[in-house]
mmCIF file of C-alpha atoms in Angstrom:
data_model
loop_
_atom_site.group_PDB
_atom_site.id
_atom_site.type_symbol
_atom_site.label_atom_id
_atom_site.label_comp_id
_atom_site.label_asym_id
_atom_site.label_seq_id
_atom_site.Cartn_x
_atom_site.Cartn_y
_atom_site.Cartn_z
ATOM 1 C CA UNK F 1 65.267 82.177 162.486
ATOM 2 C CA UNK F 2 64.722 82.179 158.735
ATOM 3 C CA UNK F 3 61.450 81.508 156.971
ATOM 4 C CA UNK F 4 62.795 82.099 153.497
ATOM 5 C CA UNK F 5 62.328 78.541 152.284
ATOM 6 C CA UNK F 6 58.572 78.802 152.831
ATOM 7 C CA UNK F 7 58.438 82.285 151.344
ATOM 8 C CA UNK F 8 60.278 81.032 148.269
ATOM 9 C CA UNK F 9 57.818 78.141 147.979
ATOM 10 C CA UNK F 10 54.923 80.592 148.047
ATOM 11 C CA UNK F 11 56.497 82.752 145.336
ATOM 12 C CA UNK F 12 57.247 79.753 143.117
ATOM 13 C CA UNK F 13 53.618 78.716 143.498
ATOM 14 C CA UNK F 14 52.617 82.199 142.320
ATOM 15 C CA UNK F 15 54.895 81.822 139.290
ATOM 16 C CA UNK F 16 53.328 78.460 138.426
ATOM 17 C CA UNK F 17 49.819 79.861 138.713
ATOM 18 C CA UNK F 18 50.616 82.807 136.464
ATOM 19 C CA UNK F 19 52.703 80.863 133.960
ATOM 20 C CA UNK F 20 55.669 83.184 134.544
ATOM 21 C CA UNK F 21 59.336 82.230 134.755
ATOM 22 C CA UNK F 22 60.679 84.932 137.079
ATOM 23 C CA UNK F 23 59.299 87.402 139.605
ATOM 24 C CA UNK F 24 61.031 90.749 140.160
ATOM 25 C CA UNK F 25 60.691 92.325 143.607
ATOM 26 C CA UNK F 26 61.623 95.990 144.011
ATOM 27 C CA UNK F 27 59.359 97.406 146.748
ATOM 28 C CA UNK F 28 60.810 98.050 150.196
ATOM 29 C CA UNK F 29 58.067 96.006 151.885
ATOM 30 C CA UNK F 30 58.270 93.074 149.467
ATOM 31 C CA UNK F 31 62.063 92.962 149.732
ATOM 32 C CA UNK F 32 61.967 93.045 153.534
ATOM 33 C CA UNK F 33 59.403 90.245 153.530
ATOM 34 C CA UNK F 34 61.312 88.001 151.132
ATOM 35 C CA UNK F 35 64.767 88.691 152.614
ATOM 36 C CA UNK F 36 63.733 88.291 156.262
ATOM 37 C CA UNK F 37 63.853 91.955 157.188
ATOM 38 C CA UNK F 38 66.623 93.302 154.954
ATOM 39 C CA UNK F 39 66.861 97.092 154.799
ATOM 40 C CA UNK F 40 66.908 97.750 151.080
ATOM 41 C CA UNK F 41 66.432 101.489 151.430
ATOM 42 C CA UNK F 42 68.557 104.524 152.185
ATOM 43 C CA UNK F 43 65.788 107.117 152.354
ATOM 44 C CA UNK F 44 63.300 106.252 155.108
ATOM 45 C CA UNK F 45 60.336 107.289 152.977
ATOM 46 C CA UNK F 46 61.470 105.275 149.946
ATOM 47 C CA UNK F 47 58.914 102.911 148.449
ATOM 48 C CA UNK F 48 61.451 101.274 146.104
ATOM 49 C CA UNK F 49 64.583 99.555 147.270
ATOM 50 C CA UNK F 50 68.081 100.295 146.026
ATOM 51 C CA UNK F 51 68.240 96.662 144.937
ATOM 52 C CA UNK F 52 65.981 94.103 143.311
ATOM 53 C CA UNK F 53 65.430 90.392 143.857
ATOM 54 C CA UNK F 54 64.722 88.095 140.931
ATOM 55 C CA UNK F 55 63.044 84.857 142.016
ATOM 56 C CA UNK F 56 63.127 81.921 139.633
ATOM 57 C CA UNK F 57 63.109 78.116 139.724
ATOM 58 C CA UNK F 58 66.911 78.008 139.766
ATOM 59 C CA UNK F 59 67.359 80.328 142.732
ATOM 60 C CA UNK F 60 67.326 83.942 143.840
ATOM 61 C CA UNK F 61 69.397 86.685 142.237
ATOM 62 C CA UNK F 62 69.951 90.035 143.915
ATOM 63 C CA UNK F 63 70.644 92.898 141.541
ATOM 64 C CA UNK F 64 72.419 95.750 143.321
ATOM 65 C CA UNK F 65 74.368 98.850 142.296
ATOM 66 C CA UNK F 66 78.081 98.799 142.977
ATOM 67 C CA UNK F 67 77.868 101.615 145.542
ATOM 68 C CA UNK F 68 75.536 99.565 147.762
ATOM 69 C CA UNK F 69 76.917 96.057 147.424
ATOM 70 C CA UNK F 70 79.409 96.103 150.334
ATOM 71 C CA UNK F 71 76.856 97.091 152.976
ATOM 72 C CA UNK F 72 74.219 94.799 151.558
ATOM 73 C CA UNK F 73 76.509 91.778 151.599
ATOM 74 C CA UNK F 74 77.913 92.570 155.039
ATOM 75 C CA UNK F 75 74.688 93.466 156.827
ATOM 76 C CA UNK F 76 71.501 92.703 154.916
ATOM 77 C CA UNK F 77 71.638 89.828 152.441
ATOM 78 C CA UNK F 78 71.435 86.083 153.105
ATOM 79 C CA UNK F 79 74.309 83.906 151.956
ATOM 80 C CA UNK F 80 72.347 81.810 149.472
ATOM 81 C CA UNK F 81 71.680 84.446 146.819
ATOM 82 C CA UNK F 82 73.501 85.122 143.583
ATOM 83 C CA UNK F 83 74.714 88.709 143.161
ATOM 84 C CA UNK F 84 74.494 90.714 139.969
ATOM 85 C CA UNK F 85 76.305 94.037 140.436
ATOM 86 C CA UNK F 86 75.448 96.966 138.208
ATOM 87 C CA UNK F 87 77.204 100.361 137.840
ATOM 88 C CA UNK F 88 75.380 102.923 139.944
ATOM 89 C CA UNK F 89 74.870 105.231 136.931
ATOM 90 C CA UNK F 90 73.025 102.611 134.867
ATOM 91 C CA UNK F 91 69.422 101.423 135.255
ATOM 92 C CA UNK F 92 69.180 98.741 137.921
ATOM 93 C CA UNK F 93 67.150 96.426 135.716
ATOM 94 C CA UNK F 94 68.361 95.649 132.224
ATOM 95 C CA UNK F 95 66.095 94.877 129.252
ATOM 96 C CA UNK F 96 65.899 91.210 130.235
ATOM 97 C CA UNK F 97 64.184 92.141 133.544
ATOM 98 C CA UNK F 98 62.202 95.209 132.507
ATOM 99 C CA UNK F 99 58.393 95.189 132.690
ATOM 100 C CA UNK F 100 57.057 93.412 129.632
ATOM 101 C CA UNK F 101 60.123 91.206 129.159
ATOM 102 C CA UNK F 102 59.137 87.642 128.183
ATOM 103 C CA UNK F 103 58.409 85.420 131.160
ATOM 104 C CA UNK F 104 59.023 88.220 133.684
ATOM 105 C CA UNK F 105 56.379 89.127 136.283
ATOM 106 C CA UNK F 106 56.810 92.368 138.267
ATOM 107 C CA UNK F 107 55.353 92.869 141.709
ATOM 108 C CA UNK F 108 53.399 95.889 140.440
ATOM 109 C CA UNK F 109 51.376 93.678 138.114
ATOM 110 C CA UNK F 110 47.887 93.453 139.694
ATOM 111 C CA UNK F 111 47.946 89.648 139.708
ATOM 112 C CA UNK F 112 51.407 89.607 141.280
ATOM 113 C CA UNK F 113 50.477 92.281 143.816
ATOM 114 C CA UNK F 114 47.468 90.307 145.033
ATOM 115 C CA UNK F 115 49.439 87.065 145.048
ATOM 116 C CA UNK F 116 52.180 88.625 147.155
ATOM 117 C CA UNK F 117 49.662 90.181 149.557
ATOM 118 C CA UNK F 118 48.141 86.747 150.136
ATOM 119 C CA UNK F 119 51.586 85.150 150.409
ATOM 120 C CA UNK F 120 52.714 87.441 153.215
ATOM 121 C CA UNK F 121 49.373 87.547 155.082
ATOM 122 C CA UNK F 122 50.116 84.506 157.248
ATOM 123 C CA UNK F 123 53.188 85.439 159.246
ATOM 124 C CA UNK F 124 55.714 82.659 159.758
ATOM 125 C CA UNK F 125 57.347 81.765 163.118
ATOM 126 C CA UNK F 126 60.423 83.943 162.663
ATOM 127 C CA UNK F 127 58.296 86.886 161.599
ATOM 128 C CA UNK F 128 55.984 86.488 164.570
ATOM 129 C CA UNK F 129 58.948 86.441 166.959
ATOM 130 C CA UNK F 130 60.372 89.615 165.416
ATOM 131 C CA UNK F 131 56.947 91.251 165.549
ATOM 132 C CA UNK F 132 56.524 90.489 169.250
ATOM 133 C CA UNK F 133 59.866 92.095 170.044
ATOM 134 C CA UNK F 134 59.064 95.126 167.900
ATOM 135 C CA UNK F 135 55.639 95.492 169.480
ATOM 136 C CA UNK F 136 57.070 95.449 172.989
ATOM 137 C CA UNK F 137 59.840 97.904 172.083
ATOM 138 C CA UNK F 138 57.316 100.232 170.470
ATOM 139 C CA UNK F 139 55.122 100.153 173.560
ATOM 140 C CA UNK F 140 58.125 100.740 175.815
ATOM 141 C CA UNK F 141 59.176 103.724 173.701
ATOM 142 C CA UNK F 142 55.718 105.257 174.002
ATOM 143 C CA UNK F 143 55.642 104.716 177.755
ATOM 144 C CA UNK F 144 59.130 106.158 178.237
ATOM 145 C CA UNK F 145 58.141 109.224 176.232
ATOM 146 C CA UNK F 146 54.801 109.748 177.938
ATOM 147 C CA UNK F 147 56.373 109.691 181.387
ATOM 148 C CA UNK F 148 58.564 112.676 180.454
ATOM 149 C CA UNK F 149 55.878 114.878 178.948
ATOM 150 C CA UNK F 150 54.497 118.032 180.583
ATOM 151 C CA UNK F 151 51.582 120.265 179.665
ATOM 152 C CA UNK F 152 54.038 122.862 178.317
ATOM 153 C CA UNK F 153 55.952 120.349 176.168
ATOM 154 C CA UNK F 154 55.666 121.397 172.498
ATOM 155 C CA UNK F 155 54.167 118.780 170.208
ATOM 156 C CA UNK F 156 57.327 118.708 168.092
ATOM 157 C CA UNK F 157 59.482 118.091 171.143
ATOM 158 C CA UNK F 158 57.195 115.215 172.151
ATOM 159 C CA UNK F 159 57.564 113.781 168.636
ATOM 160 C CA UNK F 160 61.349 114.150 168.811
ATOM 161 C CA UNK F 161 61.435 112.386 172.168
ATOM 162 C CA UNK F 162 59.370 109.507 170.811
ATOM 163 C CA UNK F 163 61.501 109.277 167.673
ATOM 164 C CA UNK F 164 64.640 109.095 169.809
ATOM 165 C CA UNK F 165 63.213 106.270 171.909
ATOM 166 C CA UNK F 166 62.284 104.319 168.789
ATOM 167 C CA UNK F 167 65.552 104.848 166.916
ATOM 168 C CA UNK F 168 67.498 103.858 170.041
ATOM 169 C CA UNK F 169 65.620 100.557 169.884
ATOM 170 C CA UNK F 170 66.477 100.055 166.212
ATOM 171 C CA UNK F 171 63.061 101.031 164.831
ATOM 172 C CA UNK F 172 62.297 103.644 162.194
ATOM 173 C CA UNK F 173 59.313 105.920 162.932
ATOM 174 C CA UNK F 174 57.531 105.947 159.581
ATOM 175 C CA UNK F 175 54.576 107.842 161.087
ATOM 176 C CA UNK F 176 54.703 110.149 164.120
ATOM 177 C CA UNK F 177 51.593 112.074 165.116
ATOM 178 C CA UNK F 178 51.154 114.222 168.199
ATOM 179 C CA UNK F 179 48.175 116.328 169.185
ATOM 180 C CA UNK F 180 47.768 118.493 172.227
ATOM 181 C CA UNK F 181 44.465 119.511 173.745
ATOM 182 C CA UNK F 182 43.495 122.191 171.184
ATOM 183 C CA UNK F 183 44.145 119.877 168.191
ATOM 184 C CA UNK F 184 42.852 116.551 169.432
ATOM 185 C CA UNK F 185 39.900 116.545 167.058
ATOM 186 C CA UNK F 186 42.299 116.073 164.127
ATOM 187 C CA UNK F 187 42.621 112.469 162.930
ATOM 188 C CA UNK F 188 46.152 112.961 161.479
ATOM 189 C CA UNK F 189 47.752 115.647 163.672
ATOM 190 C CA UNK F 190 51.243 116.300 162.367
ATOM 191 C CA UNK F 191 53.131 117.839 165.317
ATOM 192 C CA UNK F 192 53.387 121.613 165.635
ATOM 193 C CA UNK F 193 55.091 124.070 167.990
ATOM 194 C CA UNK F 194 51.946 124.256 170.136
ATOM 195 C CA UNK F 195 52.156 122.997 173.751
ATOM 196 C CA UNK F 196 50.358 119.803 174.673
ATOM 197 C CA UNK F 197 48.024 121.310 177.233
ATOM 198 C CA UNK F 198 45.936 119.062 179.443
ATOM 199 C CA UNK F 199 45.459 116.072 177.134
ATOM 200 C CA UNK F 200 47.699 114.645 174.385
ATOM 201 C CA UNK F 201 47.616 111.868 171.828
ATOM 202 C CA UNK F 202 50.695 109.987 170.569
ATOM 203 C CA UNK F 203 50.447 107.881 167.405
ATOM 204 C CA UNK F 204 53.254 105.859 165.886
ATOM 205 C CA UNK F 205 53.996 103.436 163.093
ATOM 206 C CA UNK F 206 57.388 101.899 163.914
ATOM 207 C CA UNK F 207 59.255 99.760 161.375
ATOM 208 C CA UNK F 208 61.953 97.180 162.063
ATOM 209 C CA UNK F 209 62.914 94.171 159.923
ATOM 210 C CA UNK F 210 60.285 95.499 157.512
ATOM 211 C CA UNK F 211 57.443 94.878 159.969
ATOM 212 C CA UNK F 212 55.386 97.827 161.200
ATOM 213 C CA UNK F 213 53.906 98.198 164.682
ATOM 214 C CA UNK F 214 51.005 100.636 164.985
ATOM 215 C CA UNK F 215 49.770 102.111 168.268
ATOM 216 C CA UNK F 216 47.985 105.099 169.797
ATOM 217 C CA UNK F 217 48.305 106.341 173.376
ATOM 218 C CA UNK F 218 46.629 109.116 175.359
ATOM 219 C CA UNK F 219 48.175 111.128 178.205
ATOM 220 C CA UNK F 220 46.190 113.402 180.529
ATOM 221 C CA UNK F 221 47.771 115.864 182.979
ATOM 222 C CA UNK F 222 44.619 116.380 185.021
ATOM 223 C CA UNK F 223 42.013 113.766 185.949
ATOM 224 C CA UNK F 224 39.667 113.375 182.980
ATOM 225 C CA UNK F 225 36.059 114.381 183.362
ATOM 226 C CA UNK F 226 33.301 111.807 183.705
ATOM 227 C CA UNK F 227 32.200 112.647 180.168
ATOM 228 C CA UNK F 228 35.722 112.153 178.800
ATOM 229 C CA UNK F 229 36.143 108.830 180.598
ATOM 230 C CA UNK F 230 32.831 107.702 179.145
ATOM 231 C CA UNK F 231 33.903 108.639 175.606
ATOM 232 C CA UNK F 232 37.228 106.817 176.034
ATOM 233 C CA UNK F 233 35.440 103.684 177.226
ATOM 234 C CA UNK F 234 32.944 103.836 174.380
ATOM 235 C CA UNK F 235 35.583 104.071 171.646
ATOM 236 C CA UNK F 236 37.383 101.107 173.181
ATOM 237 C CA UNK F 237 34.095 99.209 173.033
ATOM 238 C CA UNK F 238 33.918 99.999 169.316
ATOM 239 C CA UNK F 239 37.436 98.629 168.891
ATOM 240 C CA UNK F 240 36.378 95.489 170.763
ATOM 241 C CA UNK F 241 33.643 94.972 168.162
ATOM 242 C CA UNK F 242 36.296 95.034 165.441
ATOM 243 C CA UNK F 243 38.500 92.630 167.380
ATOM 244 C CA UNK F 244 35.646 90.241 168.152
ATOM 245 C CA UNK F 245 34.820 89.985 164.452
ATOM 246 C CA UNK F 246 38.442 89.369 163.449
ATOM 247 C CA UNK F 247 38.277 85.608 163.041
ATOM 248 C CA UNK F 248 39.603 83.232 160.361
ATOM 249 C CA UNK F 249 37.098 82.796 157.571
ATOM 250 C CA UNK F 250 35.539 86.226 157.914
ATOM 251 C CA UNK F 251 36.114 88.789 155.191
ATOM 252 C CA UNK F 252 37.527 92.247 155.799
ATOM 253 C CA UNK F 253 34.193 93.640 154.662
ATOM 254 C CA UNK F 254 32.378 91.620 157.317
ATOM 255 C CA UNK F 255 34.766 92.744 160.056
ATOM 256 C CA UNK F 256 34.402 96.348 158.962
ATOM 257 C CA UNK F 257 30.606 96.061 158.983
ATOM 258 C CA UNK F 258 30.616 94.648 162.523
ATOM 259 C CA UNK F 259 32.944 97.342 163.782
ATOM 260 C CA UNK F 260 31.239 100.278 162.133
ATOM 261 C CA UNK F 261 27.832 99.149 163.392
ATOM 262 C CA UNK F 262 29.191 99.470 166.932
ATOM 263 C CA UNK F 263 29.562 103.240 166.653
ATOM 264 C CA UNK F 264 25.834 103.873 166.968
ATOM 265 C CA UNK F 265 25.512 101.093 169.543
ATOM 266 C CA UNK F 266 27.960 102.949 171.793
ATOM 267 C CA UNK F 267 26.622 106.453 171.456
ATOM 268 C CA UNK F 268 28.550 107.816 168.492
ATOM 269 C CA UNK F 269 27.090 109.092 165.255
ATOM 270 C CA UNK F 270 26.230 106.164 163.021
ATOM 271 C CA UNK F 271 28.353 107.643 160.224
ATOM 272 C CA UNK F 272 31.353 108.456 162.430
ATOM 273 C CA UNK F 273 33.349 105.721 160.720
ATOM 274 C CA UNK F 274 33.135 107.589 157.401
ATOM 275 C CA UNK F 275 35.345 110.386 158.773
ATOM 276 C CA UNK F 276 38.493 108.247 158.904
ATOM 277 C CA UNK F 277 39.644 104.797 157.823
ATOM 278 C CA UNK F 278 39.234 102.091 160.443
ATOM 279 C CA UNK F 279 42.474 100.151 159.906
ATOM 280 C CA UNK F 280 42.839 96.551 158.799
ATOM 281 C CA UNK F 281 45.594 93.973 158.310
ATOM 282 C CA UNK F 282 49.148 95.135 158.925
ATOM 283 C CA UNK F 283 52.641 93.703 158.639
ATOM 284 C CA UNK F 284 54.999 94.911 155.915
ATOM 285 C CA UNK F 285 52.774 97.935 155.252
ATOM 286 C CA UNK F 286 51.013 100.204 157.697
ATOM 287 C CA UNK F 287 47.767 98.653 156.465
ATOM 288 C CA UNK F 288 47.904 95.722 154.079
ATOM 289 C CA UNK F 289 45.357 96.850 152.928
ATOM 290 C CA UNK F 290 42.988 99.336 154.577
ATOM 291 C CA UNK F 291 39.679 97.535 155.089
ATOM 292 C CA UNK F 292 36.906 98.922 152.877
ATOM 293 C CA UNK F 293 33.165 98.173 152.717
ATOM 294 C CA UNK F 294 32.392 94.880 151.037
ATOM 295 C CA UNK F 295 36.039 93.782 150.779
ATOM 296 C CA UNK F 296 36.111 90.045 149.996
ATOM 297 C CA UNK F 297 39.663 89.562 151.267
ATOM 298 C CA UNK F 298 39.747 86.797 153.885
ATOM 299 C CA UNK F 299 40.995 86.967 157.446
ATOM 300 C CA UNK F 300 43.596 84.217 157.948
ATOM 301 C CA UNK F 301 45.306 82.714 160.971
ATOM 302 C CA UNK F 302 48.753 84.147 161.588
ATOM 303 C CA UNK F 303 47.744 87.565 160.272
ATOM 304 C CA UNK F 304 48.409 90.843 162.104
ATOM 305 C CA UNK F 305 45.823 93.617 162.421
ATOM 306 C CA UNK F 306 45.617 97.189 163.616
ATOM 307 C CA UNK F 307 42.095 98.556 163.909
ATOM 308 C CA UNK F 308 41.894 102.254 164.778
ATOM 309 C CA UNK F 309 38.331 103.447 165.448
ATOM 310 C CA UNK F 310 38.119 107.126 166.339
ATOM 311 C CA UNK F 311 35.654 109.812 167.264
ATOM 312 C CA UNK F 312 35.801 113.442 168.338
ATOM 313 C CA UNK F 313 38.859 113.591 170.585
ATOM 314 C CA UNK F 314 39.082 109.808 171.084
ATOM 315 C CA UNK F 315 40.834 106.914 169.382
ATOM 316 C CA UNK F 316 41.984 103.375 170.199
ATOM 317 C CA UNK F 317 44.678 101.393 168.381
ATOM 318 C CA UNK F 318 47.141 98.561 168.920
ATOM 319 C CA UNK F 319 48.753 95.896 166.774
ATOM 320 C CA UNK F 320 47.415 92.394 167.385
ATOM 321 C CA UNK F 321 48.288 88.947 166.051
ATOM 322 C CA UNK F 322 45.572 86.436 165.208
ATOM 323 C CA UNK F 323 47.038 83.191 166.504
ATOM 324 C CA UNK F 324 45.757 79.679 167.005
ATOM 325 C CA UNK F 325 44.466 80.613 170.469
ATOM 326 C CA UNK F 326 42.908 83.914 169.468
ATOM 327 C CA UNK F 327 44.177 87.476 169.474
ATOM 328 C CA UNK F 328 47.467 88.527 171.061
ATOM 329 C CA UNK F 329 48.232 92.191 171.692
ATOM 330 C CA UNK F 330 51.763 92.875 170.417
ATOM 331 C CA UNK F 331 52.169 96.546 171.318
ATOM 332 C CA UNK F 332 52.152 96.104 175.097
ATOM 333 C CA UNK F 333 54.882 96.528 177.695
ATOM 334 C CA UNK F 334 53.193 95.568 180.966
ATOM 335 C CA UNK F 335 53.739 99.084 182.346
ATOM 336 C CA UNK F 336 51.128 101.279 180.667
ATOM 337 C CA UNK F 337 47.824 101.197 182.587
ATOM 338 C CA UNK F 338 45.334 98.805 181.021
ATOM 339 C CA UNK F 339 41.870 97.403 181.559
ATOM 340 C CA UNK F 340 40.394 94.176 180.157
ATOM 341 C CA UNK F 341 37.817 94.469 177.419
ATOM 342 C CA UNK F 342 34.855 92.154 176.841
ATOM 343 C CA UNK F 343 37.203 89.668 175.146
ATOM 344 C CA UNK F 344 39.610 89.631 178.082
ATOM 345 C CA UNK F 345 42.274 91.547 176.124
ATOM 346 C CA UNK F 346 44.159 94.182 178.082
ATOM 347 C CA UNK F 347 43.545 97.494 176.334
ATOM 348 C CA UNK F 348 45.460 100.689 177.079
ATOM 349 C CA UNK F 349 43.783 103.192 179.343
ATOM 350 C CA UNK F 350 44.520 106.908 179.464
ATOM 351 C CA UNK F 351 47.744 107.579 181.371
ATOM 352 C CA UNK F 352 46.978 110.218 184.004
ATOM 353 C CA UNK F 353 50.130 112.056 185.043
#
């Protein structure tokens, strides 16, 4: 399913509001959004695509180097674009499309950047369908990995296993974090050679069709203590406060305030939230953007979110979609053990092996 006609309408509206004639898109996320999931990159960590899209009233032009054009035409680009092929050794954008050229608006311009963020916030039907499939595949990959882990599994091997499961499902792991028992206090634990021990955390950001699914899972190889179970339940209650406040018309600042206030209410230090970001909207970026105090950006229907409250040795995170009937958890597979929260949403429990 294509949503490009609506996306093009939104971009043309941005051009009218800014008095510009053409918009140049070069970022990997913006290109994937506008081209319905096209992979414009070669390097997984690239922020800029190997091509550019020029949107104007007369149509869309894709500027691509000659060494990329065959794959792009065969596998990535829609049929209704005009191609402009450039030699690979020359700059992709000529003087007529360079920043500062008359009538040309680049996505890096602050006004354009905010306009594009707002334009992609409400996910269209095709995007939502792709996101649901990605969310399920991401959850299945995490479950498949977790069921193979052992206390003596090195963190790097666990990360490699999870990466394999994701790549086999056509998703790129843009973030892979693994912490075993000794390192579980770290908020961003890049995997090491250390064994997992008795308790492990898996964190992933998985990208497919440009969309990114974010999730965290915990695995325990011995029954958790009463104190640990209590801490796990309390951090999920903090996440529920974020989710409950995620409603159309609220601002990101208001949602953040409601969620961060829940830390003290559930037995954590009142300033625990200052030790790590709490998440925010997601979609074509891991967070689009990270929610910050006082942010006036509005929550809109059709928007995806990934809140990730954390405390010492605990964290909760999934990707959810704010639909007409409320929140829908996307990163779920129906296999991982869950328990309903106060909103009735099934939230992942700790998998005890």
